[in-house]
mmCIF file of C-alpha atoms and ligand atoms in Angstrom:
data_model
loop_
_atom_site.group_PDB
_atom_site.id
_atom_site.type_symbol
_atom_site.label_atom_id
_atom_site.label_comp_id
_atom_site.label_asym_id
_atom_site.label_seq_id
_atom_site.Cartn_x
_atom_site.Cartn_y
_atom_site.Cartn_z
ATOM 1 C CA MET W 1468 -93.880 -35.218 -25.050
ATOM 2 C CA ASN W 1469 -90.230 -35.793 -25.923
ATOM 3 C CA LEU W 1470 -88.618 -35.791 -22.497
ATOM 4 C CA GLU W 1471 -84.845 -35.766 -22.485
ATOM 5 C CA ILE W 1472 -82.534 -35.480 -19.525
ATOM 6 C CA ASP W 1473 -79.278 -33.610 -20.023
ATOM 7 C CA ARG W 1474 -77.188 -36.329 -18.413
ATOM 8 C CA ASP W 1475 -73.843 -34.596 -18.842
ATOM 9 C CA ARG W 1476 -74.960 -31.296 -17.394
ATOM 10 C CA LEU W 1477 -76.569 -33.073 -14.427
ATOM 11 C CA ALA W 1478 -73.387 -35.073 -13.786
ATOM 12 C CA ALA W 1479 -71.289 -31.892 -14.072
ATOM 13 C CA GLU W 1480 -73.561 -30.070 -11.617
ATOM 14 C CA ILE W 1481 -73.248 -32.912 -9.102
ATOM 15 C CA GLU W 1482 -69.448 -32.673 -9.392
ATOM 16 C CA GLU W 1483 -69.523 -28.894 -9.025
ATOM 17 C CA LEU W 1484 -71.693 -29.046 -5.911
ATOM 18 C CA ALA W 1485 -69.392 -31.706 -4.422
ATOM 19 C CA GLY W 1486 -66.593 -29.142 -4.671
ATOM 20 C CA ILE W 1487 -68.429 -26.877 -2.204
ATOM 21 C CA SER W 1488 -67.437 -28.858 0.845
ATOM 22 C CA ASP W 1489 -65.307 -28.884 3.979
ATOM 23 C CA ALA W 1490 -63.624 -32.218 3.220
ATOM 24 C CA GLU W 1491 -60.766 -33.354 0.999
ATOM 25 C CA PRO W 1492 -62.245 -34.735 -2.269
ATOM 26 C CA PRO W 1493 -63.715 -37.214 -2.958
ATOM 27 C CA ALA W 1494 -65.227 -36.861 0.526
ATOM 28 C CA VAL W 1495 -67.946 -34.276 1.046
ATOM 29 C CA THR W 1496 -68.800 -32.584 4.351
ATOM 30 C CA ARG W 1497 -71.484 -29.913 4.330
ATOM 31 C CA ILE W 1498 -72.955 -29.225 7.751
ATOM 32 C CA VAL W 1499 -76.126 -27.167 7.877
ATOM 33 C CA PHE W 1500 -75.559 -23.400 7.893
ATOM 34 C CA SER W 1501 -71.760 -23.782 7.715
ATOM 35 C CA PRO W 1502 -70.085 -21.451 5.179
ATOM 36 C CA ALA W 1503 -69.973 -24.388 2.720
ATOM 37 C CA ASP W 1504 -73.689 -25.061 3.148
ATOM 38 C CA LEU W 1505 -74.539 -21.380 2.664
ATOM 39 C CA LYS W 1506 -72.370 -21.214 -0.442
ATOM 40 C CA ALA W 1507 -74.017 -24.357 -1.816
ATOM 41 C CA ARG W 1508 -77.474 -22.888 -1.168
ATOM 42 C CA ALA W 1509 -76.571 -19.696 -3.052
ATOM 43 C CA TRP W 1510 -75.173 -21.805 -5.905
ATOM 44 C CA LEU W 1511 -78.399 -23.796 -6.093
ATOM 45 C CA ILE W 1512 -80.629 -20.718 -5.950
ATOM 46 C CA ALA W 1513 -78.717 -19.183 -8.874
ATOM 47 C CA ARG W 1514 -79.323 -22.355 -10.913
ATOM 48 C CA CYS W 1515 -83.012 -22.420 -10.055
ATOM 49 C CA GLU W 1516 -83.374 -18.751 -10.987
ATOM 50 C CA LYS W 1517 -81.652 -19.439 -14.274
ATOM 51 C CA ALA W 1518 -84.342 -22.034 -14.920
ATOM 52 C CA GLY W 1519 -86.991 -19.368 -14.303
ATOM 53 C CA LEU W 1520 -88.129 -20.776 -10.944
ATOM 54 C CA ALA W 1521 -89.508 -18.411 -8.304
ATOM 55 C CA ILE W 1522 -87.621 -18.743 -5.016
ATOM 56 C CA ARG W 1523 -89.085 -18.590 -1.536
ATOM 57 C CA GLN W 1524 -87.160 -19.376 1.643
ATOM 58 C CA ASP W 1525 -88.864 -20.079 4.950
ATOM 59 C CA PRO W 1526 -87.575 -19.095 8.410
ATOM 60 C CA VAL W 1527 -85.741 -22.378 9.000
ATOM 61 C CA GLY W 1528 -84.043 -22.173 5.609
ATOM 62 C CA ASN W 1529 -86.151 -24.602 3.578
ATOM 63 C CA ILE W 1530 -85.899 -23.405 -0.027
ATOM 64 C CA PHE W 1531 -88.860 -23.645 -2.425
ATOM 65 C CA ALA W 1532 -88.229 -23.114 -6.151
ATOM 66 C CA ARG W 1533 -91.509 -22.986 -8.030
ATOM 67 C CA TRP W 1534 -92.340 -23.457 -11.680
ATOM 68 C CA ALA W 1535 -95.771 -21.861 -11.846
ATOM 69 C CA GLY W 1536 -98.542 -24.038 -13.252
ATOM 70 C CA ALA W 1537 -101.417 -22.890 -15.433
ATOM 71 C CA ASP W 1538 -103.722 -22.869 -12.391
ATOM 72 C CA ALA W 1539 -102.021 -20.727 -9.753
ATOM 73 C CA ASN W 1540 -104.612 -21.747 -7.134
ATOM 74 C CA ALA W 1541 -104.189 -25.500 -7.550
ATOM 75 C CA ALA W 1542 -102.122 -27.394 -4.952
ATOM 76 C CA ALA W 1543 -98.506 -27.831 -6.062
ATOM 77 C CA VAL W 1544 -96.660 -31.043 -6.847
ATOM 78 C CA GLY W 1545 -93.414 -31.158 -4.879
ATOM 79 C CA THR W 1546 -90.079 -32.864 -5.364
ATOM 80 C CA GLY W 1547 -86.675 -32.445 -3.770
ATOM 81 C CA SER W 1548 -84.353 -33.593 -1.018
ATOM 82 C CA HIS W 1549 -81.344 -32.215 0.894
ATOM 83 C CA ILE W 1550 -77.800 -31.071 0.185
ATOM 84 C CA ASP W 1551 -76.384 -31.117 3.697
ATOM 85 C CA ALA W 1552 -73.874 -33.944 4.077
ATOM 86 C CA ILE W 1553 -72.586 -35.729 7.192
ATOM 87 C CA PRO W 1554 -68.848 -35.578 7.941
ATOM 88 C CA ASN W 1555 -66.852 -37.599 5.419
ATOM 89 C CA ALA W 1556 -69.845 -38.341 3.204
ATOM 90 C CA GLY W 1557 -70.206 -38.848 -0.541
ATOM 91 C CA LYS W 1558 -71.547 -36.716 -3.386
ATOM 92 C CA TYR W 1559 -74.943 -38.249 -4.041
ATOM 93 C CA ASP W 1560 -77.008 -38.615 -0.851
ATOM 94 C CA GLY W 1561 -79.771 -36.001 -1.128
ATOM 95 C CA VAL W 1562 -78.027 -34.177 -3.976
ATOM 96 C CA VAL W 1563 -79.443 -36.554 -6.609
ATOM 97 C CA GLY W 1564 -82.961 -35.655 -5.461
ATOM 98 C CA VAL W 1565 -82.297 -31.913 -5.560
ATOM 99 C CA LEU W 1566 -80.303 -31.610 -8.779
ATOM 100 C CA GLY W 1567 -82.209 -34.502 -10.384
ATOM 101 C CA GLY W 1568 -85.426 -32.678 -9.472
ATOM 102 C CA LEU W 1569 -84.145 -29.451 -10.990
ATOM 103 C CA GLU W 1570 -83.141 -31.257 -14.188
ATOM 104 C CA ALA W 1571 -86.538 -33.000 -14.309
ATOM 105 C CA ILE W 1572 -88.214 -29.572 -14.258
ATOM 106 C CA ARG W 1573 -85.847 -28.212 -16.916
ATOM 107 C CA ALA W 1574 -86.529 -31.276 -19.093
ATOM 108 C CA LEU W 1575 -90.274 -30.627 -18.821
ATOM 109 C CA GLN W 1576 -89.724 -26.979 -19.725
ATOM 110 C CA ARG W 1577 -87.564 -27.915 -22.717
ATOM 111 C CA CYS W 1578 -90.195 -30.204 -24.175
ATOM 112 C CA GLY W 1579 -92.869 -27.531 -23.902
ATOM 113 C CA ALA W 1580 -94.929 -29.039 -21.089
ATOM 114 C CA ARG W 1581 -97.358 -26.650 -19.426
ATOM 115 C CA PRO W 1582 -98.621 -28.358 -16.261
ATOM 116 C CA LYS W 1583 -101.843 -27.283 -14.586
ATOM 117 C CA HIS W 1584 -100.378 -27.624 -11.087
ATOM 118 C CA SER W 1585 -97.219 -25.766 -10.138
ATOM 119 C CA ILE W 1586 -94.177 -27.986 -9.717
ATOM 120 C CA GLU W 1587 -92.018 -27.042 -6.773
ATOM 121 C CA LEU W 1588 -88.469 -28.105 -6.036
ATOM 122 C CA LEU W 1589 -87.640 -28.247 -2.323
ATOM 123 C CA LEU W 1590 -84.348 -28.126 -0.571
ATOM 124 C CA PHE W 1591 -84.912 -29.254 3.009
ATOM 125 C CA THR W 1592 -82.815 -27.829 5.808
ATOM 126 C CA SER W 1593 -80.703 -30.303 7.775
ATOM 127 C CA GLU W 1594 -81.980 -33.702 6.782
ATOM 128 C CA GLU W 1595 -78.844 -34.930 8.517
ATOM 129 C CA PRO W 1596 -78.735 -34.774 12.315
ATOM 130 C CA THR W 1597 -75.056 -33.779 12.496
ATOM 131 C CA ARG W 1598 -75.347 -30.274 13.881
ATOM 132 C CA PHE W 1599 -78.487 -30.184 16.008
ATOM 133 C CA GLY W 1600 -78.751 -33.892 16.827
ATOM 134 C CA ILE W 1601 -82.077 -34.402 15.079
ATOM 135 C CA GLY W 1602 -82.635 -35.492 11.480
ATOM 136 C CA CYS W 1603 -85.124 -33.992 8.995
ATOM 137 C CA LEU W 1604 -85.273 -30.674 10.815
ATOM 138 C CA GLY W 1605 -86.769 -28.744 7.881
ATOM 139 C CA SER W 1606 -89.407 -31.322 6.938
ATOM 140 C CA ARG W 1607 -90.232 -32.008 10.610
ATOM 141 C CA MET W 1608 -91.110 -28.353 10.972
ATOM 142 C CA LEU W 1609 -92.914 -28.100 7.622
ATOM 143 C CA SER W 1610 -95.160 -30.976 8.669
ATOM 144 C CA GLY W 1611 -95.692 -29.687 12.216
ATOM 145 C CA ALA W 1612 -94.021 -32.780 13.722
ATOM 146 C CA MET W 1613 -91.625 -30.416 15.487
ATOM 147 C CA THR W 1614 -93.066 -27.312 17.106
ATOM 148 C CA PRO W 1615 -91.365 -23.915 16.915
ATOM 149 C CA ASP W 1616 -90.872 -24.086 20.716
ATOM 150 C CA ALA W 1617 -89.034 -27.407 20.437
ATOM 151 C CA ALA W 1618 -86.906 -26.030 17.594
ATOM 152 C CA ARG W 1619 -86.007 -22.953 19.630
ATOM 153 C CA LYS W 1620 -84.458 -25.271 22.253
ATOM 154 C CA LEU W 1621 -82.029 -26.863 19.801
ATOM 155 C CA VAL W 1622 -78.326 -26.144 20.323
ATOM 156 C CA ASP W 1623 -75.254 -27.469 18.568
ATOM 157 C CA LYS W 1624 -72.261 -29.012 20.331
ATOM 158 C CA ASP W 1625 -70.686 -25.600 20.865
ATOM 159 C CA GLY W 1626 -73.816 -24.423 22.652
ATOM 160 C CA THR W 1627 -74.928 -22.190 19.767
ATOM 161 C CA SER W 1628 -78.691 -22.233 19.310
ATOM 162 C CA LEU W 1629 -80.544 -22.886 16.073
ATOM 163 C CA GLU W 1630 -82.108 -19.471 16.621
ATOM 164 C CA GLU W 1631 -78.707 -17.795 16.539
ATOM 165 C CA VAL W 1632 -77.376 -19.870 13.656
ATOM 166 C CA ARG W 1633 -80.383 -19.374 11.386
ATOM 167 C CA ARG W 1634 -80.506 -15.624 12.039
ATOM 168 C CA LYS W 1635 -76.811 -15.331 11.186
ATOM 169 C CA ALA W 1636 -77.562 -17.201 7.966
ATOM 170 C CA GLY W 1637 -80.200 -14.592 7.121
ATOM 171 C CA TYR W 1638 -83.328 -16.472 8.216
ATOM 172 C CA SER W 1639 -84.952 -14.316 10.844
ATOM 173 C CA ALA W 1640 -88.747 -14.516 10.489
ATOM 174 C CA PRO W 1641 -90.634 -16.350 13.285
ATOM 175 C CA LEU W 1642 -90.468 -20.152 13.142
ATOM 176 C CA GLU W 1643 -94.261 -20.173 13.451
ATOM 177 C CA GLU W 1644 -94.316 -19.363 9.708
ATOM 178 C CA VAL W 1645 -92.650 -22.646 8.683
ATOM 179 C CA LYS W 1646 -95.512 -25.154 8.953
ATOM 180 C CA LEU W 1647 -97.353 -25.827 5.706
ATOM 181 C CA PRO W 1648 -101.096 -26.432 5.484
ATOM 182 C CA SER W 1649 -101.953 -30.010 4.572
ATOM 183 C CA CYS W 1650 -103.565 -28.851 1.305
ATOM 184 C CA TYR W 1651 -100.330 -27.198 0.095
ATOM 185 C CA TYR W 1652 -99.071 -30.205 -1.891
ATOM 186 C CA LYS W 1653 -101.158 -32.414 -4.102
ATOM 187 C CA ALA W 1654 -98.294 -34.900 -4.097
ATOM 188 C CA PHE W 1655 -94.622 -35.119 -3.146
ATOM 189 C CA VAL W 1656 -92.037 -37.385 -4.835
ATOM 190 C CA GLU W 1657 -88.404 -37.718 -3.719
ATOM 191 C CA LEU W 1658 -85.653 -39.168 -5.901
ATOM 192 C CA HIS W 1659 -82.757 -40.663 -3.897
ATOM 193 C CA ILE W 1660 -79.936 -43.164 -4.112
ATOM 194 C CA GLU W 1661 -80.954 -46.469 -2.539
ATOM 195 C CA GLN W 1662 -78.172 -46.427 0.103
ATOM 196 C CA GLY W 1663 -78.388 -50.226 0.142
ATOM 197 C CA PRO W 1664 -77.377 -53.008 -2.283
ATOM 198 C CA LEU W 1665 -80.667 -54.537 -3.452
ATOM 199 C CA LEU W 1666 -81.178 -52.810 -6.808
ATOM 200 C CA GLU W 1667 -77.588 -53.470 -7.828
ATOM 201 C CA GLN W 1668 -77.740 -57.108 -6.691
ATOM 202 C CA LYS W 1669 -80.999 -57.731 -8.532
ATOM 203 C CA GLN W 1670 -79.867 -55.661 -11.533
ATOM 204 C CA ILE W 1671 -83.074 -53.643 -11.453
ATOM 205 C CA PRO W 1672 -82.476 -49.967 -12.270
ATOM 206 C CA LEU W 1673 -85.297 -48.381 -10.268
ATOM 207 C CA GLY W 1674 -86.892 -48.932 -6.874
ATOM 208 C CA ILE W 1675 -90.312 -47.603 -5.928
ATOM 209 C CA VAL W 1676 -90.579 -47.077 -2.201
ATOM 210 C CA THR W 1677 -93.785 -48.233 -0.541
ATOM 211 C CA SER W 1678 -92.841 -47.498 3.079
ATOM 212 C CA ILE W 1679 -90.132 -45.788 5.124
ATOM 213 C CA ALA W 1680 -88.824 -47.377 8.330
ATOM 214 C CA ALA W 1681 -89.437 -45.770 11.714
ATOM 215 C CA PRO W 1682 -86.341 -44.112 13.213
ATOM 216 C CA ALA W 1683 -85.686 -43.221 16.844
ATOM 217 C CA SER W 1684 -82.670 -41.727 18.548
ATOM 218 C CA LEU W 1685 -81.519 -41.136 22.093
ATOM 219 C CA ARG W 1686 -78.639 -39.497 23.914
ATOM 220 C CA ILE W 1687 -77.261 -41.674 26.706
ATOM 221 C CA THR W 1688 -74.975 -40.468 29.496
ATOM 222 C CA VAL W 1689 -73.033 -42.864 31.709
ATOM 223 C CA GLU W 1690 -71.666 -41.335 34.934
ATOM 224 C CA GLY W 1691 -69.113 -43.352 36.898
ATOM 225 C CA ALA W 1692 -66.126 -42.292 38.957
ATOM 226 C CA GLY W 1693 -62.818 -41.050 37.596
ATOM 227 C CA GLY W 1694 -59.414 -41.405 39.167
ATOM 228 C CA HIS W 1695 -55.797 -42.332 38.709
ATOM 229 C CA ALA W 1696 -55.193 -45.125 36.191
ATOM 230 C CA GLY W 1697 -52.369 -46.518 38.280
ATOM 231 C CA ALA W 1698 -53.563 -46.012 41.816
ATOM 232 C CA VAL W 1699 -57.218 -47.067 41.786
ATOM 233 C CA LEU W 1700 -57.476 -50.864 42.073
ATOM 234 C CA MET W 1701 -59.746 -52.752 39.713
ATOM 235 C CA GLN W 1702 -62.236 -53.813 42.397
ATOM 236 C CA GLU W 1703 -62.707 -50.173 43.407
ATOM 237 C CA ARG W 1704 -63.530 -48.852 39.979
ATOM 238 C CA ARG W 1705 -66.768 -47.479 38.550
ATOM 239 C CA ASP W 1706 -65.420 -47.004 35.059
ATOM 240 C CA ALA W 1707 -67.980 -45.237 32.863
ATOM 241 C CA LEU W 1708 -66.435 -46.471 29.614
ATOM 242 C CA CYS W 1709 -66.497 -50.135 30.680
ATOM 243 C CA ALA W 1710 -70.201 -49.732 31.526
ATOM 244 C CA ALA W 1711 -70.788 -47.982 28.191
ATOM 245 C CA ALA W 1712 -68.990 -50.800 26.359
ATOM 246 C CA GLU W 1713 -71.278 -53.335 28.000
ATOM 247 C CA LEU W 1714 -74.316 -51.275 27.057
ATOM 248 C CA ILE W 1715 -73.177 -50.948 23.428
ATOM 249 C CA LEU W 1716 -72.835 -54.721 23.160
ATOM 250 C CA ALA W 1717 -76.247 -55.177 24.797
ATOM 251 C CA ILE W 1718 -77.734 -52.820 22.183
ATOM 252 C CA GLU W 1719 -76.153 -54.836 19.394
ATOM 253 C CA ASP W 1720 -77.506 -58.025 20.906
ATOM 254 C CA VAL W 1721 -81.047 -56.639 21.225
ATOM 255 C CA ALA W 1722 -81.080 -55.641 17.537
ATOM 256 C CA LYS W 1723 -79.587 -58.953 16.377
ATOM 257 C CA SER W 1724 -82.021 -61.028 18.380
ATOM 258 C CA SER W 1725 -85.226 -59.138 17.516
ATOM 259 C CA GLY W 1726 -86.214 -61.886 15.107
ATOM 260 C CA ALA W 1727 -86.256 -59.593 12.046
ATOM 261 C CA ILE W 1728 -83.522 -58.303 9.792
ATOM 262 C CA ASP W 1729 -85.294 -54.937 9.729
ATOM 263 C CA THR W 1730 -84.309 -54.107 13.319
ATOM 264 C CA VAL W 1731 -81.060 -52.118 13.281
ATOM 265 C CA ALA W 1732 -79.349 -50.229 16.088
ATOM 266 C CA THR W 1733 -76.189 -48.132 15.996
ATOM 267 C CA VAL W 1734 -74.083 -46.311 18.561
ATOM 268 C CA GLY W 1735 -72.319 -43.773 16.364
ATOM 269 C CA ILE W 1736 -70.893 -41.346 18.910
ATOM 270 C CA CYS W 1737 -68.940 -42.193 22.064
ATOM 271 C CA ASP W 1738 -67.422 -39.194 23.857
ATOM 272 C CA VAL W 1739 -65.190 -40.101 26.766
ATOM 273 C CA PHE W 1740 -64.435 -37.684 29.601
ATOM 274 C CA PRO W 1741 -61.845 -36.634 30.595
ATOM 275 C CA GLY W 1742 -60.182 -38.536 27.732
ATOM 276 C CA ALA W 1743 -56.686 -38.921 29.141
ATOM 277 C CA VAL W 1744 -54.428 -41.980 28.827
ATOM 278 C CA ASN W 1745 -53.888 -42.290 32.555
ATOM 279 C CA SER W 1746 -57.317 -41.323 33.850
ATOM 280 C CA ILE W 1747 -60.281 -43.617 34.485
ATOM 281 C CA PRO W 1748 -63.233 -42.434 32.363
ATOM 282 C CA SER W 1749 -65.760 -40.750 34.643
ATOM 283 C CA ARG W 1750 -68.357 -39.872 32.028
ATOM 284 C CA VAL W 1751 -69.318 -41.194 28.610
ATOM 285 C CA ARG W 1752 -71.850 -39.793 26.213
ATOM 286 C CA LEU W 1753 -73.330 -42.102 23.588
ATOM 287 C CA THR W 1754 -75.870 -41.714 20.851
ATOM 288 C CA LEU W 1755 -78.265 -44.510 19.939
ATOM 289 C CA ASP W 1756 -79.942 -44.692 16.517
ATOM 290 C CA ILE W 1757 -82.533 -47.464 16.282
ATOM 291 C CA ARG W 1758 -84.926 -48.243 13.435
ATOM 292 C CA ASP W 1759 -87.384 -50.805 12.218
ATOM 293 C CA THR W 1760 -89.998 -51.101 9.529
ATOM 294 C CA ASP W 1761 -92.383 -52.294 12.260
ATOM 295 C CA LEU W 1762 -93.164 -49.742 14.946
ATOM 296 C CA ALA W 1763 -94.191 -52.272 17.625
ATOM 297 C CA ARG W 1764 -90.985 -54.252 17.106
ATOM 298 C CA ARG W 1765 -88.837 -51.119 17.267
ATOM 299 C CA ASP W 1766 -90.512 -50.052 20.479
ATOM 300 C CA ALA W 1767 -90.050 -53.556 21.945
ATOM 301 C CA ALA W 1768 -86.332 -53.324 21.124
ATOM 302 C CA MET W 1769 -86.206 -49.938 22.852
ATOM 303 C CA ARG W 1770 -87.789 -51.457 25.961
ATOM 304 C CA ALA W 1771 -85.238 -54.292 25.930
ATOM 305 C CA ILE W 1772 -82.411 -51.728 25.721
ATOM 306 C CA GLU W 1773 -83.978 -49.845 28.618
ATOM 307 C CA ALA W 1774 -83.959 -53.046 30.719
ATOM 308 C CA ALA W 1775 -80.290 -53.654 29.822
ATOM 309 C CA ARG W 1776 -79.471 -50.085 30.818
ATOM 310 C CA GLN W 1777 -80.938 -50.603 34.287
ATOM 311 C CA THR W 1778 -79.212 -53.963 34.808
ATOM 312 C CA ILE W 1779 -75.808 -52.626 33.731
ATOM 313 C CA ALA W 1780 -76.153 -49.479 35.851
ATOM 314 C CA ALA W 1781 -76.925 -51.544 38.966
ATOM 315 C CA LYS W 1782 -74.214 -54.119 38.315
ATOM 316 C CA ARG W 1783 -71.500 -51.544 37.653
ATOM 317 C CA GLN W 1784 -72.638 -48.949 40.171
ATOM 318 C CA VAL W 1785 -72.878 -46.191 37.612
ATOM 319 C CA ALA W 1786 -75.727 -43.845 36.676
ATOM 320 C CA ILE W 1787 -77.020 -44.197 33.133
ATOM 321 C CA SER W 1788 -79.497 -41.577 31.993
ATOM 322 C CA GLU W 1789 -81.142 -41.155 28.636
ATOM 323 C CA GLU W 1790 -82.758 -38.357 26.739
ATOM 324 C CA PHE W 1791 -85.108 -39.008 23.852
ATOM 325 C CA VAL W 1792 -84.308 -37.041 20.720
ATOM 326 C CA ASN W 1793 -86.998 -38.501 18.466
ATOM 327 C CA ALA W 1794 -89.132 -41.599 18.063
ATOM 328 C CA ASP W 1795 -90.971 -41.330 14.780
ATOM 329 C CA ALA W 1796 -93.627 -43.487 13.190
ATOM 330 C CA PRO W 1797 -93.001 -45.182 9.820
ATOM 331 C CA ALA W 1798 -94.500 -43.749 6.627
ATOM 332 C CA ARG W 1799 -96.696 -45.583 4.149
ATOM 333 C CA CYS W 1800 -96.369 -44.252 0.629
ATOM 334 C CA ALA W 1801 -99.510 -43.220 -1.243
ATOM 335 C CA PRO W 1802 -100.728 -45.975 -3.635
ATOM 336 C CA ALA W 1803 -101.643 -43.390 -6.297
ATOM 337 C CA ILE W 1804 -98.094 -42.008 -6.419
ATOM 338 C CA VAL W 1805 -96.553 -45.482 -6.291
ATOM 339 C CA GLU W 1806 -98.776 -46.274 -9.282
ATOM 340 C CA ALA W 1807 -97.763 -43.081 -11.106
ATOM 341 C CA LEU W 1808 -94.087 -44.021 -10.627
ATOM 342 C CA SER W 1809 -94.708 -47.608 -11.807
ATOM 343 C CA GLN W 1810 -96.466 -46.359 -14.924
ATOM 344 C CA ALA W 1811 -93.688 -43.877 -15.671
ATOM 345 C CA CYS W 1812 -91.125 -46.697 -15.424
ATOM 346 C CA ALA W 1813 -93.254 -48.921 -17.668
ATOM 347 C CA LYS W 1814 -93.783 -46.137 -20.219
ATOM 348 C CA HIS W 1815 -90.020 -45.851 -20.719
ATOM 349 C CA GLY W 1816 -89.497 -49.627 -20.639
ATOM 350 C CA PHE W 1817 -87.535 -49.625 -17.357
ATOM 351 C CA ALA W 1818 -87.817 -52.513 -14.925
ATOM 352 C CA SER W 1819 -88.640 -51.491 -11.365
ATOM 353 C CA MET W 1820 -89.275 -53.136 -8.020
ATOM 354 C CA LYS W 1821 -91.236 -52.120 -4.940
ATOM 355 C CA MET W 1822 -89.115 -51.733 -1.848
ATOM 356 C CA VAL W 1823 -88.862 -50.443 1.700
ATOM 357 C CA SER W 1824 -86.601 -47.549 2.640
ATOM 358 C CA ARG W 1825 -84.589 -48.449 5.715
ATOM 359 C CA ALA W 1826 -82.943 -45.030 5.690
ATOM 360 C CA TYR W 1827 -85.091 -42.092 6.667
ATOM 361 C CA HIS W 1828 -85.785 -39.209 4.335
ATOM 362 C CA ASP W 1829 -87.677 -35.933 4.366
ATOM 363 C CA SER W 1830 -90.520 -37.851 2.718
ATOM 364 C CA LEU W 1831 -91.094 -39.510 6.112
ATOM 365 C CA PHE W 1832 -92.379 -36.160 7.378
ATOM 366 C CA MET W 1833 -93.863 -34.904 4.109
ATOM 367 C CA SER W 1834 -96.135 -37.979 4.290
ATOM 368 C CA ARG W 1835 -97.874 -36.316 7.237
ATOM 369 C CA ILE W 1836 -99.111 -33.434 5.096
ATOM 370 C CA ALA W 1837 -99.162 -34.842 1.564
ATOM 371 C CA PRO W 1838 -99.417 -38.092 -0.375
ATOM 372 C CA VAL W 1839 -95.774 -39.153 -0.999
ATOM 373 C CA ALA W 1840 -93.653 -41.813 -2.623
ATOM 374 C CA MET W 1841 -89.954 -42.172 -3.384
ATOM 375 C CA LEU W 1842 -87.924 -43.353 -6.349
ATOM 376 C CA PHE W 1843 -84.603 -45.088 -5.691
ATOM 377 C CA ILE W 1844 -81.679 -45.547 -8.059
ATOM 378 C CA PRO W 1845 -78.813 -47.991 -7.431
ATOM 379 C CA CYS W 1846 -75.571 -46.953 -5.765
ATOM 380 C CA ARG W 1847 -72.374 -48.953 -6.086
ATOM 381 C CA ASN W 1848 -72.121 -51.767 -3.523
ATOM 382 C CA GLY W 1849 -74.935 -50.073 -1.638
ATOM 383 C CA TYR W 1850 -72.358 -47.712 -0.127
ATOM 384 C CA SER W 1851 -73.597 -44.452 1.363
ATOM 385 C CA HIS W 1852 -72.510 -42.036 4.099
ATOM 386 C CA ARG W 1853 -68.919 -42.640 2.967
ATOM 387 C CA PRO W 1854 -66.667 -40.924 0.402
ATOM 388 C CA ASP W 1855 -66.801 -43.780 -2.114
ATOM 389 C CA GLU W 1856 -70.576 -43.505 -2.458
ATOM 390 C CA TYR W 1857 -71.246 -43.631 -6.228
ATOM 391 C CA ALA W 1858 -74.180 -43.564 -8.627
ATOM 392 C CA SER W 1859 -73.523 -43.609 -12.368
ATOM 393 C CA PRO W 1860 -74.603 -40.721 -14.604
ATOM 394 C CA GLU W 1861 -76.804 -43.187 -16.529
ATOM 395 C CA ASP W 1862 -78.635 -44.336 -13.402
ATOM 396 C CA ILE W 1863 -79.060 -40.752 -12.213
ATOM 397 C CA ALA W 1864 -80.384 -39.612 -15.586
ATOM 398 C CA ARG W 1865 -82.797 -42.570 -15.694
ATOM 399 C CA GLY W 1866 -84.093 -41.609 -12.257
ATOM 400 C CA ALA W 1867 -84.503 -37.965 -13.309
ATOM 401 C CA LEU W 1868 -86.374 -39.043 -16.448
ATOM 402 C CA VAL W 1869 -88.858 -41.187 -14.507
ATOM 403 C CA LEU W 1870 -89.212 -38.382 -11.985
ATOM 404 C CA ALA W 1871 -89.977 -35.881 -14.774
ATOM 405 C CA GLU W 1872 -92.552 -38.226 -16.303
ATOM 406 C CA THR W 1873 -94.177 -38.752 -12.891
ATOM 407 C CA LEU W 1874 -94.243 -35.023 -12.069
ATOM 408 C CA ALA W 1875 -95.842 -34.356 -15.455
ATOM 409 C CA SER W 1876 -98.576 -36.901 -14.832
ATOM 410 C CA LEU W 1877 -99.234 -35.737 -11.234
ATOM 411 C CA ALA W 1878 -99.268 -32.066 -12.239
ATOM 412 C CA SER W 1879 -101.393 -32.421 -15.376
HETATM 413 C C1 LIG Z 830 -80.461 -40.402 6.721
HETATM 414 O O1 LIG Z 830 -79.433 -39.839 6.409
HETATM 415 C C2 LIG Z 830 -80.477 -41.549 7.553
HETATM 416 O O2 LIG Z 830 -79.628 -41.624 8.472
HETATM 417 O O3 LIG Z 830 -81.289 -42.452 7.293
HETATM 418 MN MN1 LIG Z 831 -77.793 -39.205 4.658
HETATM 419 MN MN1 LIG Z 832 -80.443 -38.508 2.137
#
């Protein structure tokens, strides 16, 4: 089998997709079901059809592009990722796994491979939590980790429901049809940029993921008392933002003192009400994103944050409430797929290392219904979720080549 990746076409496709965005280049913003996201989906479908793949879309907008195998009844081998992008993101997060997956399939077609199992490219809806507050929406539903009832309750910040948004986008069948049976995939492999610096620092071109860290997120509301910024004396105040500031620092402290570098916690949104120069903040809304490779340690950190919340609320005479968005378990990758990836790297003479994914991915949820593993390629300085995110065409092509080799061996 003479597998060859068309590096230049893949790089050109990544550039072209980056142009379908709501941000000034080089930044990319593509929020799920926005006009840019819908245009990007149509663009991708056209490319998949050109490659002879059969398209199916489910009611939450997950797209499946299938290259039929010789045995139509055999479980498929899946690959893919997402193309939605957080505000002010880069070009590669998710996109490398989708377009790299498409190119891997085309490379297999070009060299005359005829796999027994179908190979299916997936585009997952809303891996990013930007619009509906929860990450991995499409794969959560595919795996049954999120029920249709829970999904029907989701609303965006303008109060528009997922139900309304997906129907407007043309996805109107009942959400009950999304979940996949656990025998649907024989294996699932996701190619992704590392989003951290290790591969680059160690000068190793490929990372094989053996586990994915456990993410959790919460919405926190601090209610104090507003008032005139000149007239209310300091001793009389119940300033919601000052309480929130104390809580944010307590969160940082909990993560830093957990005893492990794998505990990370982030407050990424802080909305202040009423948000006027001369008005004491009466209400603050925060988001907390907390992760760890070890579930018990992450949950211990969450309990420590809960204790800090109660102490700060009592001390500052404010009410602090919290609402859980998600608290997911970590994923262990399947040894057989990790082995298939290692052998594919070895076959082409590429060095690789085993590693943990501290970012979450749709594979976290696919692991609940299929054996999974992930392949990482380096990204410059480890930068991700920012406009200067960069992966070189050579590294992307190398990743797509190893992916193609692995898909061929899993689907044979
Ligand atoms: C995925 O984008 C993550 O936040 O890990
Ligand atoms: Mn991301
Ligand atoms: Mn991603």
